[in-house]
mmCIF file of C-alpha atoms and ligand atoms in Angstrom:
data_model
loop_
_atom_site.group_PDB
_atom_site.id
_atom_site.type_symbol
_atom_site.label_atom_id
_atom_site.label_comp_id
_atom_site.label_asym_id
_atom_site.label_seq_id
_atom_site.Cartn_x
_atom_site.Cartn_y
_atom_site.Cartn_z
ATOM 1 C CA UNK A 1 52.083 11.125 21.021
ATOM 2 C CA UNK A 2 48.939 9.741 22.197
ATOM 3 C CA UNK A 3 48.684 6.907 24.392
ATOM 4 C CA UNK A 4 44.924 5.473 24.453
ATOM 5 C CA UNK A 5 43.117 5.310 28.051
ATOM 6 C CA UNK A 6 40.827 1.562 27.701
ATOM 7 C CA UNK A 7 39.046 -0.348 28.996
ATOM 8 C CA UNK A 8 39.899 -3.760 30.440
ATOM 9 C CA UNK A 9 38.383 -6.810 31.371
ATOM 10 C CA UNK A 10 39.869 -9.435 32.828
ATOM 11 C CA UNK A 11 43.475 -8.622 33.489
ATOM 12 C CA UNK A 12 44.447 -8.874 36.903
ATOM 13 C CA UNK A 13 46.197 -4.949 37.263
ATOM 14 C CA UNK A 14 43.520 -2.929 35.830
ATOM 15 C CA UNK A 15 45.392 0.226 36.910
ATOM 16 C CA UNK A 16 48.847 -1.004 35.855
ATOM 17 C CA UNK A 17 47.360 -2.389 32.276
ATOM 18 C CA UNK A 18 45.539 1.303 31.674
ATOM 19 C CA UNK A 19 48.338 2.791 31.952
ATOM 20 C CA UNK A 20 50.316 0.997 29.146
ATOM 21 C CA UNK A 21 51.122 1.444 25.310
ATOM 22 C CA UNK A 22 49.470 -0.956 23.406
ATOM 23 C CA UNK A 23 51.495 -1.836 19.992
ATOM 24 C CA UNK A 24 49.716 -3.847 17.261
ATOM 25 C CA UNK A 25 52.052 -5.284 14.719
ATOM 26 C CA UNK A 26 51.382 -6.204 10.918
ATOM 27 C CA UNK A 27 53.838 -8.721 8.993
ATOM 28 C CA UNK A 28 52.917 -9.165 5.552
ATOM 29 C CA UNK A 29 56.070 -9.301 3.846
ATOM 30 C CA UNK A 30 55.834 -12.394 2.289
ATOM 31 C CA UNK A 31 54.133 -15.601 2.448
ATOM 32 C CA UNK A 32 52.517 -15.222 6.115
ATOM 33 C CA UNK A 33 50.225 -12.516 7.794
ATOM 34 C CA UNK A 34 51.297 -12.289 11.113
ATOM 35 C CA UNK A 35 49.646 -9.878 13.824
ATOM 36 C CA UNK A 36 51.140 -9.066 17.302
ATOM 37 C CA UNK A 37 49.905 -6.976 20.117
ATOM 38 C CA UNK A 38 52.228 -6.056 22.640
ATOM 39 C CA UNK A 39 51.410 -4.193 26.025
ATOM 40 C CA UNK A 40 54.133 -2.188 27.781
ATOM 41 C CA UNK A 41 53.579 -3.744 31.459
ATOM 42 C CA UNK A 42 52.470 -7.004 30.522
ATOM 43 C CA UNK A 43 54.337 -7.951 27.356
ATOM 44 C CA UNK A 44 53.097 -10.043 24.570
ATOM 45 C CA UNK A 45 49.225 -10.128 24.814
ATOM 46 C CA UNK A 46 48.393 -12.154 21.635
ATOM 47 C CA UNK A 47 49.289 -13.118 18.135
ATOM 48 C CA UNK A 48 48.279 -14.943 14.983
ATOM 49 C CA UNK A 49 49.418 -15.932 11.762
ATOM 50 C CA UNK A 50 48.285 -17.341 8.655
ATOM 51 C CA UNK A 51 50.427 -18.882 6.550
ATOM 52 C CA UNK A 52 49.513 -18.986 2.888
ATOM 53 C CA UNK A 53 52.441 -22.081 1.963
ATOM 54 C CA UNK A 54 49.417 -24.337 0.393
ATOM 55 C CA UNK A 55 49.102 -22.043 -2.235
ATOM 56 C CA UNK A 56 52.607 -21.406 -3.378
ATOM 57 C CA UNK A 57 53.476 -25.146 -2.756
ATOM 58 C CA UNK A 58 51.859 -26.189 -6.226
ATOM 59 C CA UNK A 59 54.517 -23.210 -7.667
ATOM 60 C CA UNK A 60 57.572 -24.483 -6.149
ATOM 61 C CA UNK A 61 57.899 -21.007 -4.274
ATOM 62 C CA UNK A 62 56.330 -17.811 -3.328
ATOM 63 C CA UNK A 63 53.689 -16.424 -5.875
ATOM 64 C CA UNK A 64 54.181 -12.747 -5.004
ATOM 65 C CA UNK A 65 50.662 -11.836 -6.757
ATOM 66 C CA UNK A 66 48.730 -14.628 -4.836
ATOM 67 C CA UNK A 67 50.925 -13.588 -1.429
ATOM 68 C CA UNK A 68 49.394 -9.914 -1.537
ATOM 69 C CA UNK A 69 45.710 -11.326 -2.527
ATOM 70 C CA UNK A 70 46.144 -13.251 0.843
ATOM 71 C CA UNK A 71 46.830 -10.719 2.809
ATOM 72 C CA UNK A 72 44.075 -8.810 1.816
ATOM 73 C CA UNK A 73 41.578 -11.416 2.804
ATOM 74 C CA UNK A 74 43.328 -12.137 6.174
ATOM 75 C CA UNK A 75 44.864 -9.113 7.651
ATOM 76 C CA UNK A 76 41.643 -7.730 9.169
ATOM 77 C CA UNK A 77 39.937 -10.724 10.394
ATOM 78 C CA UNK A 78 43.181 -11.981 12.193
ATOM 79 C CA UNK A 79 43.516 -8.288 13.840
ATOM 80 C CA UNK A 80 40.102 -8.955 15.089
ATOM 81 C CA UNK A 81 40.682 -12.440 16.017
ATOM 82 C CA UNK A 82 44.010 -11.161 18.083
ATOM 83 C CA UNK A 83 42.168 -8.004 19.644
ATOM 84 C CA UNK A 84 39.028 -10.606 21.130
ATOM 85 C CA UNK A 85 41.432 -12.809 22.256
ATOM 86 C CA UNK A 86 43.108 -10.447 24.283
ATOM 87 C CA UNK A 87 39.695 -8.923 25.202
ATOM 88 C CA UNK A 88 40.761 -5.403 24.130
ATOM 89 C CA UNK A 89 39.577 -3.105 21.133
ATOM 90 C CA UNK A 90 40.769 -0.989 18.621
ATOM 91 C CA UNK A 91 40.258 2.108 20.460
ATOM 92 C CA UNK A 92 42.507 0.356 23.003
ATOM 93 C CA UNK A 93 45.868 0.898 20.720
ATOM 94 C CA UNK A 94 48.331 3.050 21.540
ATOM 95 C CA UNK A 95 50.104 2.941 18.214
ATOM 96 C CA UNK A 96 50.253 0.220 15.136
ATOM 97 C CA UNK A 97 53.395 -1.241 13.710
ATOM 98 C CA UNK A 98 53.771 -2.675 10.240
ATOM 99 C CA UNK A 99 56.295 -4.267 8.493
ATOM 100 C CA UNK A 100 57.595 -1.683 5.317
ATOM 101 C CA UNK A 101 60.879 -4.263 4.045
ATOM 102 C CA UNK A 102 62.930 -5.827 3.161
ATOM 103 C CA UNK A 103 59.996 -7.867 1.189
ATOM 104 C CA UNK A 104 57.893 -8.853 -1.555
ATOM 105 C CA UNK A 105 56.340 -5.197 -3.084
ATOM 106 C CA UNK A 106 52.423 -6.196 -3.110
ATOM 107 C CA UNK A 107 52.829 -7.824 0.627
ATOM 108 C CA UNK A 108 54.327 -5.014 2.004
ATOM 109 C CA UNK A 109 51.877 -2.779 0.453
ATOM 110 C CA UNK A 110 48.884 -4.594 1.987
ATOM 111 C CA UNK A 111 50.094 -4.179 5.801
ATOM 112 C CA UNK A 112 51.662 -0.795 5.046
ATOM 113 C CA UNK A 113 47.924 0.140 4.041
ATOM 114 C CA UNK A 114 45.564 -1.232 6.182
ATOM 115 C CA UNK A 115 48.420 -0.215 9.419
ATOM 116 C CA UNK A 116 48.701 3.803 7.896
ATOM 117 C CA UNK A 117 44.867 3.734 7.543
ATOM 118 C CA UNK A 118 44.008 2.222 10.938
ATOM 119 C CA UNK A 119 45.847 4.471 12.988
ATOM 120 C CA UNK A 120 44.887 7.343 10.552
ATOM 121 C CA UNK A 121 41.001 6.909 11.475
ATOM 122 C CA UNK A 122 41.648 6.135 15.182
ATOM 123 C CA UNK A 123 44.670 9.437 15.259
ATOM 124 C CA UNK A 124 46.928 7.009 16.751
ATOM 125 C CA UNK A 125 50.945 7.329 15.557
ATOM 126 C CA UNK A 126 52.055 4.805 13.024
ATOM 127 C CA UNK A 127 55.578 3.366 12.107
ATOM 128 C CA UNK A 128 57.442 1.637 9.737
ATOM 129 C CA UNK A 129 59.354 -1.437 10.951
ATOM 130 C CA UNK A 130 62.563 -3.554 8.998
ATOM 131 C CA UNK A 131 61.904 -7.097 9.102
ATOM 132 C CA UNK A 132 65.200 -8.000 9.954
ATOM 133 C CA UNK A 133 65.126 -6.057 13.196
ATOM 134 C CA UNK A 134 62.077 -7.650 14.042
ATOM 135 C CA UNK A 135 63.857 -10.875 13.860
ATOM 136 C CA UNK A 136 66.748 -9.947 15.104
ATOM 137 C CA UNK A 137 64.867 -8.748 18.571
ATOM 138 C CA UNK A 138 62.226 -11.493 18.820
ATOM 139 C CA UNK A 139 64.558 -13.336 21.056
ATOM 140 C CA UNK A 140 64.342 -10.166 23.711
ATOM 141 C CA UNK A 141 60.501 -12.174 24.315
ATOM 142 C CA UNK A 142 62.599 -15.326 25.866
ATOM 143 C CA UNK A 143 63.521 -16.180 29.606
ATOM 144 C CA UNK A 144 66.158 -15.474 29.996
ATOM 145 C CA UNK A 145 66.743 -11.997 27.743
ATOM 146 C CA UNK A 146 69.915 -11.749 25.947
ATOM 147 C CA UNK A 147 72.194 -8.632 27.139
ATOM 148 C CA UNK A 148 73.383 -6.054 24.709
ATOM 149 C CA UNK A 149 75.971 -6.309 23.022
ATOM 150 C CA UNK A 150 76.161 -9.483 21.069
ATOM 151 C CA UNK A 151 76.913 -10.952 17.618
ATOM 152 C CA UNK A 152 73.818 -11.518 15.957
ATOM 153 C CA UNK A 153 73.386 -14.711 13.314
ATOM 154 C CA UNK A 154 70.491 -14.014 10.987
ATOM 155 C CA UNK A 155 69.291 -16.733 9.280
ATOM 156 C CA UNK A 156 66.226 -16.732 6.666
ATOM 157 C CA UNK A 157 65.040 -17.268 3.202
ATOM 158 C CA UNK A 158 66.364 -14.127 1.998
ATOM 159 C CA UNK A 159 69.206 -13.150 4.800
ATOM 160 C CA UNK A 160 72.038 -14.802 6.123
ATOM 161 C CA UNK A 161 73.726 -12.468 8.078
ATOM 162 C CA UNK A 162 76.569 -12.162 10.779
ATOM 163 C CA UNK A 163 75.484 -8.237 12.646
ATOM 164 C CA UNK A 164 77.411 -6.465 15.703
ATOM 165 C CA UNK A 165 74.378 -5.631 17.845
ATOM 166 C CA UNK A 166 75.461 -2.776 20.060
ATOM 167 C CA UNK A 167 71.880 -1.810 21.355
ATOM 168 C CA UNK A 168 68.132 -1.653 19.811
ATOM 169 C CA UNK A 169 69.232 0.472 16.190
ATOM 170 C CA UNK A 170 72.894 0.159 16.656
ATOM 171 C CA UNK A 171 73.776 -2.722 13.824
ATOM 172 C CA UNK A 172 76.942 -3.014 12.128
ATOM 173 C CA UNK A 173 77.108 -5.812 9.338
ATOM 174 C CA UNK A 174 80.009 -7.805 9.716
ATOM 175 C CA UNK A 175 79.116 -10.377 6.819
ATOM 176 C CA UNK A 176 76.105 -11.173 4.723
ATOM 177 C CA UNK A 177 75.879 -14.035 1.995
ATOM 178 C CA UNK A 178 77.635 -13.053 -1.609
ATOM 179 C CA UNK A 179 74.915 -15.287 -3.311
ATOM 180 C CA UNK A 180 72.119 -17.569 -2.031
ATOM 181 C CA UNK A 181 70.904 -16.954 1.705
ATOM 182 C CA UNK A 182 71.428 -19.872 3.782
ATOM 183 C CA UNK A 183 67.682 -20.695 4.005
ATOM 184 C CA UNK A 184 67.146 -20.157 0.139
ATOM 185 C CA UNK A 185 69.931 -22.998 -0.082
ATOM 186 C CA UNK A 186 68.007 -25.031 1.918
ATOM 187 C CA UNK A 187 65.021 -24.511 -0.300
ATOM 188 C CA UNK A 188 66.557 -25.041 -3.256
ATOM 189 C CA UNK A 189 68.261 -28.567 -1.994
ATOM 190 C CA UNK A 190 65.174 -29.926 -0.900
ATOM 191 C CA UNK A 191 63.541 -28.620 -4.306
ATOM 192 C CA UNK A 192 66.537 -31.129 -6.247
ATOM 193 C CA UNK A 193 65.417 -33.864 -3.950
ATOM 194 C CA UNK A 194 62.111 -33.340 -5.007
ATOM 195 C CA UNK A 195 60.770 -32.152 -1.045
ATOM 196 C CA UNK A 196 58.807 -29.298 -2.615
ATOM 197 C CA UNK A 197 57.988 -26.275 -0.558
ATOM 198 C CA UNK A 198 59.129 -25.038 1.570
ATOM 199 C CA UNK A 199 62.077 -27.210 1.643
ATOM 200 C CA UNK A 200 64.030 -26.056 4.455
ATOM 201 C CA UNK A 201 61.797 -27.987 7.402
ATOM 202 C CA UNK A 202 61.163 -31.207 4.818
ATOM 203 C CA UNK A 203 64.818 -31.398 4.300
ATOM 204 C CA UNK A 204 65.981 -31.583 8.056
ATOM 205 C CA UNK A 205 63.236 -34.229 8.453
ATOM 206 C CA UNK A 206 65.013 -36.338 5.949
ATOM 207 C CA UNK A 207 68.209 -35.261 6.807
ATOM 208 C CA UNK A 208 67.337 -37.073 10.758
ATOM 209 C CA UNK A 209 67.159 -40.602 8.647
ATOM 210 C CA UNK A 210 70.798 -39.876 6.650
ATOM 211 C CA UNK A 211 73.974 -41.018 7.938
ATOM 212 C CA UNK A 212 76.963 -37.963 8.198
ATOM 213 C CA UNK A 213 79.648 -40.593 6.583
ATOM 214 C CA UNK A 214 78.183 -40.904 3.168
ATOM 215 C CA UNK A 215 79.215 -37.711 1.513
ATOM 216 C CA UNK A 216 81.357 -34.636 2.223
ATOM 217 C CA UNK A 217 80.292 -31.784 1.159
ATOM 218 C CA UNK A 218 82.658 -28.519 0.988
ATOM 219 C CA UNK A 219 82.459 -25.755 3.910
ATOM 220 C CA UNK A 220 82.061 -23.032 1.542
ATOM 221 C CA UNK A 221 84.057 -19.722 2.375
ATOM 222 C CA UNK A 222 85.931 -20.901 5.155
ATOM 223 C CA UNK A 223 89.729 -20.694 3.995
ATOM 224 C CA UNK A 224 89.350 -17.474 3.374
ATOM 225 C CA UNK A 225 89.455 -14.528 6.221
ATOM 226 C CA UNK A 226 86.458 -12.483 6.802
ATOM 227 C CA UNK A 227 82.957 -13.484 7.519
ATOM 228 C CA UNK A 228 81.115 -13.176 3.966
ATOM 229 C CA UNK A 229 79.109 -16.693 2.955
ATOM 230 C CA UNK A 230 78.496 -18.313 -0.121
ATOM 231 C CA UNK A 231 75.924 -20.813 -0.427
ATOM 232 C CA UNK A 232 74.813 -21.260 -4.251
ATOM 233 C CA UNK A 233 77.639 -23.927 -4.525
ATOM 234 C CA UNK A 234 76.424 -26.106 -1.844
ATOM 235 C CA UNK A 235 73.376 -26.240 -3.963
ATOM 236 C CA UNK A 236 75.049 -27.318 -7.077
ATOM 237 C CA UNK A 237 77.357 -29.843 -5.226
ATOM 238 C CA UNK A 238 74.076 -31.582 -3.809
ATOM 239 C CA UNK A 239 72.830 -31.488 -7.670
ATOM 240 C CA UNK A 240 75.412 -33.248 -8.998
ATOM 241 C CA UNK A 241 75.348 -35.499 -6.102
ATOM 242 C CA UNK A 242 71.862 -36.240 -6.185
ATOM 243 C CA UNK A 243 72.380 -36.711 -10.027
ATOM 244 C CA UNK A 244 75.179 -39.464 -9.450
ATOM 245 C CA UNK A 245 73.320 -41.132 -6.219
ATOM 246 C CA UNK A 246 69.428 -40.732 -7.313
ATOM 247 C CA UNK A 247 69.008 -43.193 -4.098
ATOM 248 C CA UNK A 248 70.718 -41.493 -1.430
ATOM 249 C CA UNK A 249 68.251 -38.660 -0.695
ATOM 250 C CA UNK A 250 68.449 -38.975 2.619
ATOM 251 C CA UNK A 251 72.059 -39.042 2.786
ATOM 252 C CA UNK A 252 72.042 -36.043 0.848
ATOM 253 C CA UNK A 253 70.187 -34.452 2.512
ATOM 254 C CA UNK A 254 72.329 -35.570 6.075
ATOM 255 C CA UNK A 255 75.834 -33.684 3.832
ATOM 256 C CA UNK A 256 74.161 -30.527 3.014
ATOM 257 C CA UNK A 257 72.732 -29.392 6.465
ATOM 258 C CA UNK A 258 76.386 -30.612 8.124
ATOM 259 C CA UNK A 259 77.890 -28.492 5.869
ATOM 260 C CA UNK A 260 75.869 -25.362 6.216
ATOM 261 C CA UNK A 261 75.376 -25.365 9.683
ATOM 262 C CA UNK A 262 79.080 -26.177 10.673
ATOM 263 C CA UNK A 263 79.924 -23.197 7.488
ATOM 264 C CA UNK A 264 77.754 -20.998 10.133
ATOM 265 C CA UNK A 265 79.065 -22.434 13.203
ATOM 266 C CA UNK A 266 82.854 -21.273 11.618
ATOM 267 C CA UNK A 267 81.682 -18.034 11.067
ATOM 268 C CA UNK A 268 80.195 -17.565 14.247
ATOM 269 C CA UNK A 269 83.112 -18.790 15.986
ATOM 270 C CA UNK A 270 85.111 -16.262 14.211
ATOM 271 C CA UNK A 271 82.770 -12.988 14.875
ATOM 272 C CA UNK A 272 82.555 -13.596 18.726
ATOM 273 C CA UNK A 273 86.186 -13.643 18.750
ATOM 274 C CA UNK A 274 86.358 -10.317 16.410
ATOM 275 C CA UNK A 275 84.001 -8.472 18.491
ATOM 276 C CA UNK A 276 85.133 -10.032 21.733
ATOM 277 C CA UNK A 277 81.255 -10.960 22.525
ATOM 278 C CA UNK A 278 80.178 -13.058 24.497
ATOM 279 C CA UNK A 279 76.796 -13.646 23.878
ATOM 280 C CA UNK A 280 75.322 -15.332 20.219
ATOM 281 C CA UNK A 281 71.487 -14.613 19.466
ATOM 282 C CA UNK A 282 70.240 -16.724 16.539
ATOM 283 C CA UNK A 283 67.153 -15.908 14.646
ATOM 284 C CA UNK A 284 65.505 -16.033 11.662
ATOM 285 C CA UNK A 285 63.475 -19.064 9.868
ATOM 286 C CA UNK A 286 67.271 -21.464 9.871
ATOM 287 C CA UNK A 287 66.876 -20.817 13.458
ATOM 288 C CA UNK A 288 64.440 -23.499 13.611
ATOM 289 C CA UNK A 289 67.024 -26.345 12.934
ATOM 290 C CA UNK A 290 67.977 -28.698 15.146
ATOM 291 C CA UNK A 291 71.047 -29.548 14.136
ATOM 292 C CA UNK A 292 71.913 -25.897 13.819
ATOM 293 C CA UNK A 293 71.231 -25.700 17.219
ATOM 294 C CA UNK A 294 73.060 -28.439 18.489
ATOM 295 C CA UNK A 295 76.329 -27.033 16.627
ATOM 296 C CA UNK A 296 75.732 -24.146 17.724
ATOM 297 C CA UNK A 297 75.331 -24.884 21.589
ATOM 298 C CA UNK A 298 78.534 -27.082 21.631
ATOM 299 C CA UNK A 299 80.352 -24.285 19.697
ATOM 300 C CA UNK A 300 79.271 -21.793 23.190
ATOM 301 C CA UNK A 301 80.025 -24.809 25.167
ATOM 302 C CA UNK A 302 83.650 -24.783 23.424
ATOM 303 C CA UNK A 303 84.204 -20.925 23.176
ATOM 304 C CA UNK A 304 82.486 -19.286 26.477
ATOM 305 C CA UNK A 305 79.525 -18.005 24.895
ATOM 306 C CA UNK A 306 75.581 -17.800 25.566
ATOM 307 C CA UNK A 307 73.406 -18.630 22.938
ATOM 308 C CA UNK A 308 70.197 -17.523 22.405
ATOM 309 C CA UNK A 309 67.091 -18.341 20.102
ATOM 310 C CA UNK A 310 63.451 -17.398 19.194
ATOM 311 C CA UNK A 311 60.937 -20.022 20.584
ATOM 312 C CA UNK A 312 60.341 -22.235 17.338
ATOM 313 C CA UNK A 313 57.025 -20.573 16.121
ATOM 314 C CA UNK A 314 59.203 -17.035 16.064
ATOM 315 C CA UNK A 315 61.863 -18.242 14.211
ATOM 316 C CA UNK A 316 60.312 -17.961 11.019
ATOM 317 C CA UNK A 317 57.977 -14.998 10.493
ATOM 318 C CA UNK A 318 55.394 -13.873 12.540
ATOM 319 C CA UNK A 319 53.164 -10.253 13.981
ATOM 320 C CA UNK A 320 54.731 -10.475 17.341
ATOM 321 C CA UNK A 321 58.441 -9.738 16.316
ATOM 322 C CA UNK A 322 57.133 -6.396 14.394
ATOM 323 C CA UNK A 323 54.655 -5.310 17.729
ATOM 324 C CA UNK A 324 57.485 -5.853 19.758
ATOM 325 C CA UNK A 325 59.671 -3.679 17.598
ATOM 326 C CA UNK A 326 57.036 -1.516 17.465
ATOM 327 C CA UNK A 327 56.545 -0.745 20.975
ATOM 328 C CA UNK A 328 60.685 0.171 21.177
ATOM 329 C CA UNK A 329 60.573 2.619 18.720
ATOM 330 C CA UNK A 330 56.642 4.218 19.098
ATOM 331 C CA UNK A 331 56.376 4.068 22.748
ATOM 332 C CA UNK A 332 59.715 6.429 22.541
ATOM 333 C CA UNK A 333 58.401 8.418 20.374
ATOM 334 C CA UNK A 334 59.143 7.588 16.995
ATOM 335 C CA UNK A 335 56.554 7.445 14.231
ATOM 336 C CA UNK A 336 55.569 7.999 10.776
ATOM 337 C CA UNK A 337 53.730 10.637 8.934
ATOM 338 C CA UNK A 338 50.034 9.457 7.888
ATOM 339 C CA UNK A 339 50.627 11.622 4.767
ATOM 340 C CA UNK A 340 51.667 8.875 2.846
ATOM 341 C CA UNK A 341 52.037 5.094 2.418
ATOM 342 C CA UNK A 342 55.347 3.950 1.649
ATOM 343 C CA UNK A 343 57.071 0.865 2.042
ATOM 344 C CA UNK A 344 60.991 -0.151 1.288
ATOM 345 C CA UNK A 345 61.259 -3.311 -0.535
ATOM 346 C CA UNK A 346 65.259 -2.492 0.010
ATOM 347 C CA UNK A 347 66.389 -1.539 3.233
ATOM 348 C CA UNK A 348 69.274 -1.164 5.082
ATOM 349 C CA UNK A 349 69.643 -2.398 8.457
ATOM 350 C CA UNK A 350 72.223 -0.082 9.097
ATOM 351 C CA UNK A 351 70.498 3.015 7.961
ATOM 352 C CA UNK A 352 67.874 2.514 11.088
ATOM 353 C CA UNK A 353 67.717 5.045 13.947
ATOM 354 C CA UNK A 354 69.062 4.402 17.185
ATOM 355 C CA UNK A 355 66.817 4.501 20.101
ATOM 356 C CA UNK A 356 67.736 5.731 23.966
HETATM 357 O O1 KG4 B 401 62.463 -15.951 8.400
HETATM 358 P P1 KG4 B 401 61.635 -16.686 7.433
HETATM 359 O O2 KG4 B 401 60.299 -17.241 7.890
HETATM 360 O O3 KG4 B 401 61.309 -15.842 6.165
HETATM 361 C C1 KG4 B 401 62.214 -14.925 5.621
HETATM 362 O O4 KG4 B 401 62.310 -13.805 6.183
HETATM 363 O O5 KG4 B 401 62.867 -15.345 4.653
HETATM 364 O O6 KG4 B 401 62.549 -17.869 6.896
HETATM 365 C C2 KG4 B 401 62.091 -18.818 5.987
HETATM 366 C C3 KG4 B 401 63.227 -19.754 5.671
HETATM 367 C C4 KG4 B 401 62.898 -20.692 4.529
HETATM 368 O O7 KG4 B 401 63.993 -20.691 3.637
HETATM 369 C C5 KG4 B 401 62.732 -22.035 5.230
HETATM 370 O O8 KG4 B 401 63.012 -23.141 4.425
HETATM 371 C C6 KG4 B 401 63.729 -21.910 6.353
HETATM 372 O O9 KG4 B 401 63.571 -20.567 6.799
HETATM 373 N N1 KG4 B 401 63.465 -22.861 7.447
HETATM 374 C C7 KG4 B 401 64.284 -23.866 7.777
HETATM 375 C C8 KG4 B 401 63.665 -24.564 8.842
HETATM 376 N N2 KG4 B 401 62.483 -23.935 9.119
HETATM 377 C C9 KG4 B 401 62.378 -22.895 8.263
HETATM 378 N N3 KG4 B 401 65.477 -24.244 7.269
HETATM 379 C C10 KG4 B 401 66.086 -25.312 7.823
HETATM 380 N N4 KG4 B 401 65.556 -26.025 8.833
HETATM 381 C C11 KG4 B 401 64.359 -25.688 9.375
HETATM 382 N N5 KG4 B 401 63.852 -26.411 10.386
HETATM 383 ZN ZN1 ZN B 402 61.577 -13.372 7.800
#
């Protein structure tokens, strides 16, 4: 493995900073381009994202052709943009990390690409990173750091997920959603109350003007043991709500996020005592709520537990989750082959290699 020697500028430990591993991380799995650069000894030197919502928001959702033709035009410039900030170059990296799935085909492709190419022409190791993992260890870049091992609660547009975290690559899945993930339900809700997209932030800000007494909605899954969700009938009970009540949006609105967030807060409840954990680490783009927070806080309050979170712009995706990954796994030693590009729209977060 090579680790660059650079040149450095205005960093305070010029010796300690030359002798680091410099990570760049690509996200481009779905709707946002999101670059990351990570040094060993300082930690996270710089990252950007641009988000490419405006487009999809006229389609009611992510237009995976239009997503991929984004990331074409922004992936470079933003690595540039991230690599002046930080007053380093490319010759600088150590290794580049990119983002190969769970995710949109096209998107993946784009990072997977211009990453494999990158470090091809500058013979620096490349590696393949799960999107999930990156969210699930974005929190490790908070004050203070969870401690291994802890329940994870994964919450995004496409995941909603309940994960025994033993150490970096040790993941067991102890539930996952049987239908809609939490934060697609929350899209799809605001999309019936006419929010458009993405609904999931545009629905908690209504949801701050409803009032909790209104309407019940049902806690979905929660009579029956095991730690599995369900969230497509949440959906359909605010339809038919919504379709009864054409008036009481905000109330609506108030009934659904109670319901999914104390469904979650149930759930979590239930793995800490399972595992015997003590510690809860919440991430993912449903990590940005509020109210999911609050429950969630008073729930550690109740049980004994720490909970942790993402800062709010690393909740939902972003590059420095992936060069953070990225410098586990490369500056260990792992990496890809540049014989090929390949990405895995599918992946299992099971099926990832441990690391020392
Ligand atoms: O993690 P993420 O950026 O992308 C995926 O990997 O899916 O998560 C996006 C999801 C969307 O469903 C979005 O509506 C939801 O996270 N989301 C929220 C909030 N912010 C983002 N849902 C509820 N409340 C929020 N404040
Ligand atoms: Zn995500």
């Amino acid at each position: 493995m090579t680790s660059s020697v650079f040149t450095i500028h205005n960093h305070q430990d010029q010796q300690t900073a030359q002798l680091g591993f410099i990570t760049l991380g690509i996200e481009s799995s779905c709707d946002e381009t999101g670059i990351g650069l990570y040094h060993s000894e300082i930690g996270l030197i710089g990252h950007q994202l641009f988000s490419s919502v405006e487009i999809h928001a006229e389609y009611g959702g992510v237009f995976p052709e239009l997503a991929s033709r984004d990331h074409i035009k922004r992936v470079l410039p933003l690595i540039k943009i991230v690599l002046a900030e930080a007053q380093f170059t490319l010759q600088d990296l150590s290794g580049i990390a990119y983002t190969a799935g769970p995710g949109l085909a096209g998107a993946l492709l784009v990072g997977a690409a211009v990453a494999k190419s990158l470090a091809w022409s500058l013979d620096i190791p490349s590696l393949a990173i799960h999107h999930m993992e990156g969210h699930l260890l974005v929190p490790l870049l908070e004050e203070p750091q969870p401690k291994f091992p802890f329940v994870a609660l994964l919450v995004s547009g496409g995941h909603t997920m309940l994960i025994d975290v033993k150490a970096i690559g040790q993941y067991k899945i102890l539930g996952e959603s049987l239908d809609d993930a939490v934060g697609e339900a929350f899209d799809k809700t605001a999309k019936i109350l006419g929010l458009g997209y993405p609904g999931g932030p545009a629905l908690a800000i209504l949801a701050e003007q409803g009032n909790p007494g209104t309407f019940k909605f049902p806690r979905p899954m929660i009579d029956r043991p095991g730690l599995d969700f369900s969230f497509s009938g949440l959906k359909t009970f605010a339809r038919n709500t919504f379709a009864k009540h054409p008036n009481k949006k905000a109330d609506i609105a108030k009934a659904f996020e109670v319901a999914a967030t104390q469904t979650l807060m149930i759930k979590c409840i239930r793995a800490l005592e399972q595992t015997k954990y003590t510690t809860l680490v919440v991430a993912g783009g449903v990590s940005a709520n509020l109210s999911l927070r609050k429950e969630l806080n008073q729930m550690g309050k109740k049980v004994g537990a720490n909970v942790f979170y993402p800062r709010q712009e690393f909740c939902t995706d972003n590059g420095a989750m992936i060069a953070l990954v990225g410098h586990f796994r490369l500056s260990r030693g792992q990496c890809d082959t540049h014989h090929e590009i390949s990405i895995k729209p599918r992946w299992n977060l099971e099926k990832l290699s441990q690391i020392e």
